Short mmCIF file of C-alpha atoms and ligand atoms in Angstrom, two decimals:
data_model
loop_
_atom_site.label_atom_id
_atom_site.label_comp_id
_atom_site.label_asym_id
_atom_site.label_seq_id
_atom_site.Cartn_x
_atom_site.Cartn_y
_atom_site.Cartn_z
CA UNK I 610 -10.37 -17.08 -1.30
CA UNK I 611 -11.90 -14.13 0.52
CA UNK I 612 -13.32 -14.25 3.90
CA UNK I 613 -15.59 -11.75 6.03
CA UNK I 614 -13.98 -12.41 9.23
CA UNK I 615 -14.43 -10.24 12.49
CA UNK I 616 -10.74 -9.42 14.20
CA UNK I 617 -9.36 -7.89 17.36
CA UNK I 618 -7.75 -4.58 17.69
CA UNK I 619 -4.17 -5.19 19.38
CA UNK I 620 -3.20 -2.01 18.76
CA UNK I 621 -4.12 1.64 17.47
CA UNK I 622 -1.48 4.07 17.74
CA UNK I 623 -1.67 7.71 16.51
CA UNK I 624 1.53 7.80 14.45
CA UNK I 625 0.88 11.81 13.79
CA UNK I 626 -1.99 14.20 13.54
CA UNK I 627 -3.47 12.17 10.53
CA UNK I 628 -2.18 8.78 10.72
CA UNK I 629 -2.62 5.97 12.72
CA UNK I 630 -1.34 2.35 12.63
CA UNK I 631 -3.99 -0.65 13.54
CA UNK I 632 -2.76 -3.90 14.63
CA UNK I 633 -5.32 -6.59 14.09
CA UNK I 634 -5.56 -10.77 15.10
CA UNK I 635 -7.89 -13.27 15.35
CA UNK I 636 -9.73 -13.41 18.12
CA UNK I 637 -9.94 -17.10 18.32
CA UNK I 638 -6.45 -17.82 17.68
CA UNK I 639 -6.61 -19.00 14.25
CA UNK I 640 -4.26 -18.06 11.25
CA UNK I 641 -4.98 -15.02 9.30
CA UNK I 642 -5.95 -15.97 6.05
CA UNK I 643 -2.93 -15.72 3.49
CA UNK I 644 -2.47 -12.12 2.42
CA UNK I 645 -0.16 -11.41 -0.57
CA UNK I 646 1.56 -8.22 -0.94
CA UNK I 647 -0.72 -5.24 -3.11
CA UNK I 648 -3.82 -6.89 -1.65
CA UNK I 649 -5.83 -5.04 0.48
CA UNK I 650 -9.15 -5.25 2.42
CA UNK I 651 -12.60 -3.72 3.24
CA UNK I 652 -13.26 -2.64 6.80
CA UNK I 653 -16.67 -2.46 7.63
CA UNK I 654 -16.37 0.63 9.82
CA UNK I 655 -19.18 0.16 12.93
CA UNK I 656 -20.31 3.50 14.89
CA UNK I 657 -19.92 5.56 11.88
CA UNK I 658 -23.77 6.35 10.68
CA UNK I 659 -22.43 8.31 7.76
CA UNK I 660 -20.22 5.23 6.96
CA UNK I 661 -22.55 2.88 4.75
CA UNK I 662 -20.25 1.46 2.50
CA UNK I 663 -16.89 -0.52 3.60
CA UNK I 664 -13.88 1.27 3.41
CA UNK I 665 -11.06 -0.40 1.05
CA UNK I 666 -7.59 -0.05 3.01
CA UNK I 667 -4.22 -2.11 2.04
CA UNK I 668 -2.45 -4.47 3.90
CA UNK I 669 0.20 -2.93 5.30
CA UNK I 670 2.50 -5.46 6.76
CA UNK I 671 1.56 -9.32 8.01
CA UNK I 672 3.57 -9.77 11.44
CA UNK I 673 3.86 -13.32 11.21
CA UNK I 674 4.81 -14.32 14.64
CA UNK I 675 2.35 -12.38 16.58
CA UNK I 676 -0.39 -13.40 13.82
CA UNK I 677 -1.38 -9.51 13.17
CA UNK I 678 -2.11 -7.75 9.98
CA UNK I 679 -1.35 -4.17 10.37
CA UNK I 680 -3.39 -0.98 8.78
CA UNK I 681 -2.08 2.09 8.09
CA UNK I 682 -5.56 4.21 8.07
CA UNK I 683 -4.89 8.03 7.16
CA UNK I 684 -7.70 9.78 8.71
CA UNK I 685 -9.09 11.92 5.56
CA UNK I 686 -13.30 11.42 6.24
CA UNK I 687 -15.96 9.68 8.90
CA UNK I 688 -14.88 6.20 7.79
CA UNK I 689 -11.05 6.80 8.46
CA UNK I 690 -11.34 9.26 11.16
CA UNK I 691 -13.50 6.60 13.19
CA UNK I 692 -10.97 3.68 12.11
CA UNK I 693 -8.42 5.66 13.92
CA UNK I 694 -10.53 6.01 16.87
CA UNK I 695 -10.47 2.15 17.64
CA UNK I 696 -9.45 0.85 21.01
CA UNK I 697 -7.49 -2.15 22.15
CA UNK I 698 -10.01 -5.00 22.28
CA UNK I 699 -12.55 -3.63 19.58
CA UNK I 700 -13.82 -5.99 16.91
CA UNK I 701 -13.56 -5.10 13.02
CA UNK I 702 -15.42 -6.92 10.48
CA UNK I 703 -13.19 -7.33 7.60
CA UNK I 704 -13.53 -8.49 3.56
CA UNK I 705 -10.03 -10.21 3.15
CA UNK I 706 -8.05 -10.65 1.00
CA UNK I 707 -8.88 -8.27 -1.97
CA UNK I 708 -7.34 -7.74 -5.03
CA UNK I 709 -4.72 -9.07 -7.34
CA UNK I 710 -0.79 -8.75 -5.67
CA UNK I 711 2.48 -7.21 -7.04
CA UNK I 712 4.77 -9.89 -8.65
CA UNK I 713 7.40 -11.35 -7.11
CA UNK I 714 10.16 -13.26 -8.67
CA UNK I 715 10.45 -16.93 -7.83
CA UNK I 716 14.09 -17.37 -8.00
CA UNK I 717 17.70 -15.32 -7.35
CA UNK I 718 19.21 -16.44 -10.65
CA UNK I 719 18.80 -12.80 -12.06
CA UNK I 720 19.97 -9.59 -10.55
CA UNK I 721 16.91 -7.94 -9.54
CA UNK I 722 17.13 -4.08 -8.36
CA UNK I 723 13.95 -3.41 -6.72
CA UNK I 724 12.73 0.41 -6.06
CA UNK I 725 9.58 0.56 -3.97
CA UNK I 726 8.38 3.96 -4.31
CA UNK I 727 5.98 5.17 -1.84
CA UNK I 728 4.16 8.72 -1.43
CA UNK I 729 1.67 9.57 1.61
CA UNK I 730 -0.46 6.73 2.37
CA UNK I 731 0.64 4.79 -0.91
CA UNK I 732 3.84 3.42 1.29
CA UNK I 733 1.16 1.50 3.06
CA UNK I 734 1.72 -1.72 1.08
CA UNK I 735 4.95 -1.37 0.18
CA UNK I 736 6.08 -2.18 4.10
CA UNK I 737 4.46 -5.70 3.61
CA UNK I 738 6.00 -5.65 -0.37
CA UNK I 739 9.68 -4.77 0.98
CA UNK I 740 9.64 -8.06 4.07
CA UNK I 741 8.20 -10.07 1.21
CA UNK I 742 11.12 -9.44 -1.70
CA UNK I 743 13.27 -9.36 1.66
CA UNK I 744 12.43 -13.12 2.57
CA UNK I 745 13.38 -14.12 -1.00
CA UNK I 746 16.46 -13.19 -0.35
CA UNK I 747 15.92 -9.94 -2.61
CA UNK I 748 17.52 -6.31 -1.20
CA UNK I 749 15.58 -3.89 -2.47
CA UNK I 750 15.51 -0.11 -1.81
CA UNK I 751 12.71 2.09 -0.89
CA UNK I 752 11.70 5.72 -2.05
CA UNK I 753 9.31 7.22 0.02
CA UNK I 754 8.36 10.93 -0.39
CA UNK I 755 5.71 13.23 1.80
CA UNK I 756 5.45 16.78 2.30
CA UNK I 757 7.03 17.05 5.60
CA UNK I 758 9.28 15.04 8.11
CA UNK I 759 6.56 14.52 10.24
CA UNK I 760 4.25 12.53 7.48
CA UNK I 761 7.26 9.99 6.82
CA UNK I 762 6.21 7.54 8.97
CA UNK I 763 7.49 3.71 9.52
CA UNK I 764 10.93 4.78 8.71
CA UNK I 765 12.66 2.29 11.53
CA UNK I 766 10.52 -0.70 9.66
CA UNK I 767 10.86 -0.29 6.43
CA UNK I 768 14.94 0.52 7.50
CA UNK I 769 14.70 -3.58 8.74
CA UNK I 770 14.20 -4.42 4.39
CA UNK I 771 16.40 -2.42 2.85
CA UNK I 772 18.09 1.19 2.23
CA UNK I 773 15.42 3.95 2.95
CA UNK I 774 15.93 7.05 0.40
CA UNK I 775 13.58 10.13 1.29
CA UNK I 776 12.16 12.91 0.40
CA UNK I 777 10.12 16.06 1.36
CA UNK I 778 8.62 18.76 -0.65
CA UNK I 779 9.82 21.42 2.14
CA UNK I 780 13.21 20.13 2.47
CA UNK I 781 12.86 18.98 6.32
CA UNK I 782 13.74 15.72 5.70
CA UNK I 783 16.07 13.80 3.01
CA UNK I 784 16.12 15.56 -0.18
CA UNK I 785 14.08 18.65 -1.22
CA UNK I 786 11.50 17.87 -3.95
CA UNK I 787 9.55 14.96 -5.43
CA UNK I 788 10.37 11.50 -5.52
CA UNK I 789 11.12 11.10 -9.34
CA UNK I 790 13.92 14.02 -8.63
CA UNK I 791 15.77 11.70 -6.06
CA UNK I 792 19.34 11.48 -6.82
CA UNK I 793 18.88 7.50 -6.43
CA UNK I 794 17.34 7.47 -9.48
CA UNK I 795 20.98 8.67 -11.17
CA UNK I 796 23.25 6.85 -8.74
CA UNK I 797 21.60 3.64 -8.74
CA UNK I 798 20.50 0.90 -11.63
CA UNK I 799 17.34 -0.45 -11.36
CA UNK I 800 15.40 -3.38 -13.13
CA UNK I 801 11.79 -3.18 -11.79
CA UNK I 802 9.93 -0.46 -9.23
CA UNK I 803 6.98 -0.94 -7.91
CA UNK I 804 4.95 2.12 -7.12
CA UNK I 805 1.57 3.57 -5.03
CA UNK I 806 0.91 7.05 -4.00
CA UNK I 807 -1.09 9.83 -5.08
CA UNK I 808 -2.29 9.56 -9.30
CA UNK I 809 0.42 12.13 -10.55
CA UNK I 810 2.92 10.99 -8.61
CA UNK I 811 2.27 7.26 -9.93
CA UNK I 812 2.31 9.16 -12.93
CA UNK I 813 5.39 10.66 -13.02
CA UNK I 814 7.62 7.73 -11.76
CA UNK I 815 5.96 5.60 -15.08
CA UNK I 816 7.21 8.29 -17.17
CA UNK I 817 10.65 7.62 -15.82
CA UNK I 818 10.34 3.56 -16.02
CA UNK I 819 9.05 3.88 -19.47
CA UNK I 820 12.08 6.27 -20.57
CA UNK I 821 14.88 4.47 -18.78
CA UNK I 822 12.89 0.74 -20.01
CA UNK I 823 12.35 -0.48 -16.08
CA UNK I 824 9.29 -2.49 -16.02
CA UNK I 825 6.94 -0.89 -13.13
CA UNK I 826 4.14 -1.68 -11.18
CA UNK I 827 1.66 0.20 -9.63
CA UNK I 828 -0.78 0.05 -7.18
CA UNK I 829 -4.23 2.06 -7.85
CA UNK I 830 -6.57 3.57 -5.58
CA UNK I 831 -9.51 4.50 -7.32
CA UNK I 832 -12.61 5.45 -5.15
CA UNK I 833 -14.50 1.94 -4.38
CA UNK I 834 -17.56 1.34 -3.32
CA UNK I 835 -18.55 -2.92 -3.28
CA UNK I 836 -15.10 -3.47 -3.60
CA UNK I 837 -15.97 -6.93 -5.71
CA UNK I 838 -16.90 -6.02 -9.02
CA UNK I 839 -20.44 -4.85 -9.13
CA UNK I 840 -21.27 -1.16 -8.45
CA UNK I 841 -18.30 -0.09 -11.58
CA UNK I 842 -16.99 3.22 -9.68
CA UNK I 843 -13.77 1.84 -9.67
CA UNK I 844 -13.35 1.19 -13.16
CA UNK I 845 -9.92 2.18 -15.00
CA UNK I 846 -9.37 3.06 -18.74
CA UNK I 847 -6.85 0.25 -19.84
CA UNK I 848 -5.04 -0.94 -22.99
CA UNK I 849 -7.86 -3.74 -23.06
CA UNK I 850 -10.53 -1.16 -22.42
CA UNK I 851 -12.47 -0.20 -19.08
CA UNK I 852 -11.47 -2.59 -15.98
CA UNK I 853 -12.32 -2.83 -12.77
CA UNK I 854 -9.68 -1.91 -10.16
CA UNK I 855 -11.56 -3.84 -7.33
CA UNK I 856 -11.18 -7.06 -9.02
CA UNK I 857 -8.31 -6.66 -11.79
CA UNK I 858 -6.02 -4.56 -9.82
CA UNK I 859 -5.40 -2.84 -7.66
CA UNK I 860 -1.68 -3.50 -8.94
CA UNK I 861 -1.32 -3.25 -13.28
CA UNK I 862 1.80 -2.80 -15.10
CA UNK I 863 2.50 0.38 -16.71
CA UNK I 864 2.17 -1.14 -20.26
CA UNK I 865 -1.57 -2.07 -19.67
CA UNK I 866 -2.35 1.43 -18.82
CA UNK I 867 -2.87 4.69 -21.03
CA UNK I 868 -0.37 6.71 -18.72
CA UNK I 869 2.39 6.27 -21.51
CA UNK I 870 2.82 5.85 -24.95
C1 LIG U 176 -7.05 -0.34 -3.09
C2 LIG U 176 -7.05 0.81 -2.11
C3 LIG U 176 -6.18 0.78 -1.04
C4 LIG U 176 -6.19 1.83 -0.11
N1 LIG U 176 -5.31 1.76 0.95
C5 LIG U 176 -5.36 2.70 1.89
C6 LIG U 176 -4.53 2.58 3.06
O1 LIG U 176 -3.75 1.65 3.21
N2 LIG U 176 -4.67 3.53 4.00
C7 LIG U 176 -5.54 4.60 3.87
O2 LIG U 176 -5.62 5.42 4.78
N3 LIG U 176 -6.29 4.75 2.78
C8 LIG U 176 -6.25 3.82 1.80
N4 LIG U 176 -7.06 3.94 0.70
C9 LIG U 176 -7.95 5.13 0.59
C10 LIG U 176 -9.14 4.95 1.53
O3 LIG U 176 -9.91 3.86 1.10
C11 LIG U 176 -10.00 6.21 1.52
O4 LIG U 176 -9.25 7.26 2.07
C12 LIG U 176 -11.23 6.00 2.37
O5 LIG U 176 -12.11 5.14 1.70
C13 LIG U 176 -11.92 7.31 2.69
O6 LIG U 176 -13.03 7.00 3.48
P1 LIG U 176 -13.63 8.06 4.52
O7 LIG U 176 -14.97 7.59 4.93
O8 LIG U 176 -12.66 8.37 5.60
O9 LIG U 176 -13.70 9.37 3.65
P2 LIG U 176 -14.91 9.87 2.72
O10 LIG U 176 -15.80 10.71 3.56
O11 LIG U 176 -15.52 8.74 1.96
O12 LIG U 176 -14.09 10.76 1.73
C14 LIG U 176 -13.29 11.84 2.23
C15 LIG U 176 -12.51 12.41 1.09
O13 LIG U 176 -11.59 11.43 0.59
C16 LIG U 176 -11.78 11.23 -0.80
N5 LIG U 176 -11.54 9.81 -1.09
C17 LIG U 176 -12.29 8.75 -0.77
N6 LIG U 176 -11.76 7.60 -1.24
C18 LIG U 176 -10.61 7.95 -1.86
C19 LIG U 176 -9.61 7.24 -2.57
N7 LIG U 176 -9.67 5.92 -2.77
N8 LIG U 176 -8.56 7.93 -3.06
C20 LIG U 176 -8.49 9.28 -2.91
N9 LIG U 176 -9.41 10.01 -2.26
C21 LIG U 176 -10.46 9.36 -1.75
C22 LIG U 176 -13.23 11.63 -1.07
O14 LIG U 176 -13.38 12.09 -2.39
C23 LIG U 176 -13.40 12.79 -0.11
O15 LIG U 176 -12.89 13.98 -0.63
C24 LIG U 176 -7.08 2.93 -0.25
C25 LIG U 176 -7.95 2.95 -1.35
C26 LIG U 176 -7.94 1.91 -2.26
C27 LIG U 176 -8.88 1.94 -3.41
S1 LIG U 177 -15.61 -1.06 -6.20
FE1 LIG U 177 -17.47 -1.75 -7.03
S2 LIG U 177 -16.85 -2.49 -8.94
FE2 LIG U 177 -15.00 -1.98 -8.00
#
């Protein structure tokens, strides 16, 4: 059930020029709510007068023994840019959790190959997804892709899951190109990959599930305004017609979608 609950910066650090990484807890030592992986929450963001509406940002790793839920904000407008400008101490108001979560398998019996594909801020959730299928005893494998070495970020954390593949569109890290030309894709069998990143990129990697038959997931982030169902700017063309991504999503599988045929 969702909660509006106020919690305590731990943390900010300034991971590059655009990016930082917020550490939150409770301030009154009680358990974060439970927060499943693809969900993601709505920061109210306070000192921002051109801010009105709460920002929707994913959950980007639960740190169980310290009781923190991480952010990874990149700082693209007021909202964002003022997230990243939080201090050690302040207090967020937060919507959590939002959203429906990627699926997990319940058991080992089946070989499961796992790709979690990731491009610019769309690796936020797949941090938490990766220690999730991680604790089930699952090994998956990560794909992340940015333009440049210095906007892969969280490489030592997501290293702690599983084998990290990269790439860069200028070449200064991992391989040159885009993610769907990694030579993973030939070298290594897979039987699901989850996905989030920019639209075409999400695109792109369907188009290779659909044509190799790998079920896929992705992870949508349509422009959102209530973030629970009401104003209809996030809405999605489906398979079943127009759907909110607020409430139905963020994560769909590719075969509900009009991406493929
Ligand atoms: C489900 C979901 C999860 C998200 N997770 C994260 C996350 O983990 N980390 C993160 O940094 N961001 C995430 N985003 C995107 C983030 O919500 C937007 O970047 C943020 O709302 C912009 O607010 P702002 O006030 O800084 O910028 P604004 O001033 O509102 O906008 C600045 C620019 O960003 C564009 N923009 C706004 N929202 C989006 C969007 N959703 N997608 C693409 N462009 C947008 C605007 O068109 C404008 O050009 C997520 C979005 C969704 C829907
Ligand atoms: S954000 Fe308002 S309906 Fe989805």
């Amino acid at each position: 059930m969702k909660k509006m609950l106020d919690l305590v910066v731990t943390e900010n650090n300034q991971l590059n020029q655009n990016y930082c990484l917020i550490k939150l807890t409770t301030s009154d030592n009680t358990q974060l709510p439970d927060m499943q992986p693809g969900q993601f929450v709505e920061v109210r963001v306070d000192g921002s007068p051109s801010t009105y509406l709460r920002r929707p940002i994913s959950v980007n790793y639960i740190d169980k023994e310290k009781n923190e839920l991480w952010l990874l904000v990149q700082a693209i407008g007021d909202g964002t840019r003022k997230m990243c400008e939080y201090k050690k101490g302040d207090i967020i108001n937060l919507l959590l959790p939002l959203g429906n979560t990627f699926s997990i398998p319940q058991d080992l019996s089946t070989d499961r190959e796992f790709l979690l594909v990731g491009g610019g801020v769309g690796t936020a959730p797949m941090l938490f997804l990766g220690s999730c299928l991680k604790e089930k005893g699952f090994s998956p494998k990560f794909l992340l892709g940015a333009r440049s070495k210095n906007d892969l970020l969280q490489l030592d954390d997501f290293a702690k899951y599983g084998e990290v593949f990269c790439t860069t569109e200028d070449g200064s890290f991992g391989e040159k190109g885009y993610v769907t030309n990694h030579s993973v894709l030939t070298k290594s069998k897979f039987s699901t990959i989850y996905t989030c990143g920019p639209k075409p990129m999400m695109m792109a990697v369907a188009k290779y599930a659909t044509e190799n038959k790998i079920s896929c997931e992705v992870s949508l982030e349509n422009m959102m305004a209530c973030g629970f169902g009401v104003c209809l700017c996030c809405v999605e063309k489906t398979r079943e017609g127009n759907i909110c991504v607020c409430t139905e999503g963020p994560v769909f599988n590719i075969e509900k979608l009009t991406w493929t045929n």
